[in-house]
Amino acid sequence: MVDAKYVEKYGYSLWRAMEKELSGYAEKAAVFTFGMKIKPAETVAKLLESTMAGIGTDELGLSAAVVRYQRLLPEVTQAYEELLGGKTLEKRIKGETSRRYEKLLVEIISVRE
């Protein structure tokens, strides 16, 4: 794996290198892109959580992520539960959204191909 070879050569991971060398949007973009190559389900789970974190929900971001990464959702729901210590993506969405929007998102994440 590339990250393991990087650690072997430089003593720290590519993740750490990006955090050290980049900042702001460039750092976020690089870390996200690298995450999508190395651990896509975990990266999307973190993205979904970031759209629901704090006060209010970024509904556009949440909708875009659910639609964009729909093919990964079975793996993402599992990764989400592991990352957040047992809290399910469905419960989180139900807590952050309401009515038809809630039902739509829950239906989308529940679809298994």
PDB file of N, CA, C and O in Angstrom, residues 6 11 15-16 19 29-30 37 40 43 45 56-57 61-62 89 94-95 108:
ATOM      1  N   TYR A   6       5.085   5.028   2.309  1.00  0.00           N
ATOM      2  CA  TYR A   6       5.403   6.404   2.687  1.00  0.00           C
ATOM      3  C   TYR A   6       5.856   6.460   4.141  1.00  0.00           C
ATOM      4  O   TYR A   6       6.847   7.114   4.472  1.00  0.00           O
ATOM      5  N   GLY A  11       8.547   8.133   7.881  1.00  0.00           N
ATOM      6  CA  GLY A  11       8.258   8.047   9.303  1.00  0.00           C
ATOM      7  C   GLY A  11       6.891   8.562   9.724  1.00  0.00           C
ATOM      8  O   GLY A  11       6.569   8.568  10.906  1.00  0.00           O
ATOM      9  N   TRP A  15      -1.495  10.976   5.272  1.00  0.00           N
ATOM     10  CA  TRP A  15      -2.502  11.823   5.926  1.00  0.00           C
ATOM     11  C   TRP A  15      -1.803  12.941   6.687  1.00  0.00           C
ATOM     12  O   TRP A  15      -2.156  14.108   6.575  1.00  0.00           O
ATOM     13  N   ARG A  16      -0.812  12.553   7.491  1.00  0.00           N
ATOM     14  CA  ARG A  16      -0.089  13.523   8.318  1.00  0.00           C
ATOM     15  C   ARG A  16       0.687  14.506   7.429  1.00  0.00           C
ATOM     16  O   ARG A  16       0.745  15.697   7.732  1.00  0.00           O
ATOM     17  N   GLU A  19      -1.683  17.107   6.162  1.00  0.00           N
ATOM     18  CA  GLU A  19      -2.057  18.029   7.238  1.00  0.00           C
ATOM     19  C   GLU A  19      -0.930  19.016   7.536  1.00  0.00           C
ATOM     20  O   GLU A  19      -1.183  20.176   7.846  1.00  0.00           O
ATOM     21  N   ALA A  29      -9.571  19.278   0.493  1.00  0.00           N
ATOM     22  CA  ALA A  29      -9.720  18.614  -0.802  1.00  0.00           C
ATOM     23  C   ALA A  29      -8.743  17.444  -0.939  1.00  0.00           C
ATOM     24  O   ALA A  29      -9.125  16.358  -1.391  1.00  0.00           O
ATOM     25  N   ALA A  30      -7.511  17.654  -0.547  1.00  0.00           N
ATOM     26  CA  ALA A  30      -6.506  16.597  -0.660  1.00  0.00           C
ATOM     27  C   ALA A  30      -6.831  15.423   0.258  1.00  0.00           C
ATOM     28  O   ALA A  30      -6.754  14.261  -0.150  1.00  0.00           O
ATOM     29  N   LYS A  37      -9.853   7.341  -2.170  1.00  0.00           N
ATOM     30  CA  LYS A  37      -9.052   6.295  -2.808  1.00  0.00           C
ATOM     31  C   LYS A  37      -8.719   5.166  -1.830  1.00  0.00           C
ATOM     32  O   LYS A  37      -8.716   4.002  -2.201  1.00  0.00           O
ATOM     33  N   PRO A  40     -13.060   4.694   0.998  1.00  0.00           N
ATOM     34  CA  PRO A  40     -14.203   5.469   0.512  1.00  0.00           C
ATOM     35  C   PRO A  40     -15.418   5.458   1.440  1.00  0.00           C
ATOM     36  O   PRO A  40     -16.033   6.499   1.657  1.00  0.00           O
ATOM     37  N   THR A  43     -14.768   7.670   4.451  1.00  0.00           N
ATOM     38  CA  THR A  43     -14.698   9.069   4.026  1.00  0.00           C
ATOM     39  C   THR A  43     -16.091   9.639   3.794  1.00  0.00           C
ATOM     40  O   THR A  43     -16.394  10.756   4.233  1.00  0.00           O
ATOM     41  N   ALA A  45     -18.866   8.471   5.110  1.00  0.00           N
ATOM     42  CA  ALA A  45     -19.527   8.503   6.421  1.00  0.00           C
ATOM     43  C   ALA A  45     -19.156   9.785   7.172  1.00  0.00           C
ATOM     44  O   ALA A  45     -20.018  10.442   7.765  1.00  0.00           O
ATOM     45  N   GLY A  56     -28.087  23.095  13.150  1.00  0.00           N
ATOM     46  CA  GLY A  56     -28.668  23.023  11.811  1.00  0.00           C
ATOM     47  C   GLY A  56     -28.052  21.926  10.980  1.00  0.00           C
ATOM     48  O   GLY A  56     -27.032  21.346  11.316  1.00  0.00           O
ATOM     49  N   THR A  57     -28.706  21.645   9.886  1.00  0.00           N
ATOM     50  CA  THR A  57     -28.252  20.618   8.958  1.00  0.00           C
ATOM     51  C   THR A  57     -28.028  21.250   7.599  1.00  0.00           C
ATOM     52  O   THR A  57     -28.841  22.045   7.140  1.00  0.00           O
ATOM     53  N   GLY A  61     -25.948  19.820   1.192  1.00  0.00           N
ATOM     54  CA  GLY A  61     -24.787  18.932   1.272  1.00  0.00           C
ATOM     55  C   GLY A  61     -25.181  17.499   1.567  1.00  0.00           C
ATOM     56  O   GLY A  61     -24.632  16.559   0.977  1.00  0.00           O
ATOM     57  N   LEU A  62     -26.132  17.320   2.484  1.00  0.00           N
ATOM     58  CA  LEU A  62     -26.608  15.984   2.832  1.00  0.00           C
ATOM     59  C   LEU A  62     -27.263  15.316   1.623  1.00  0.00           C
ATOM     60  O   LEU A  62     -26.949  14.165   1.290  1.00  0.00           O
ATOM     61  N   LEU A  89     -26.815   5.599  10.845  1.00  0.00           N
ATOM     62  CA  LEU A  89     -27.044   6.713   9.929  1.00  0.00           C
ATOM     63  C   LEU A  89     -28.528   7.023   9.856  1.00  0.00           C
ATOM     64  O   LEU A  89     -28.926   8.196   9.843  1.00  0.00           O
ATOM     65  N   LYS A  94     -32.941  10.742  10.933  1.00  0.00           N
ATOM     66  CA  LYS A  94     -34.260  10.972  11.529  1.00  0.00           C
ATOM     67  C   LYS A  94     -34.210  12.070  12.585  1.00  0.00           C
ATOM     68  O   LYS A  94     -35.169  12.826  12.743  1.00  0.00           O
ATOM     69  N   GLY A  95     -33.107  12.175  13.290  1.00  0.00           N
ATOM     70  CA  GLY A  95     -32.960  13.213  14.305  1.00  0.00           C
ATOM     71  C   GLY A  95     -32.682  14.594  13.733  1.00  0.00           C
ATOM     72  O   GLY A  95     -32.910  15.606  14.389  1.00  0.00           O
ATOM     73  N   ILE A 108     -33.845   6.208   0.669  1.00  0.00           N
ATOM     74  CA  ILE A 108     -32.660   6.114  -0.206  1.00  0.00           C
ATOM     75  C   ILE A 108     -31.558   5.322   0.462  1.00  0.00           C
ATOM     76  O   ILE A 108     -30.956   4.435  -0.159  1.00  0.00           O
TER      77      ILE A 108
END
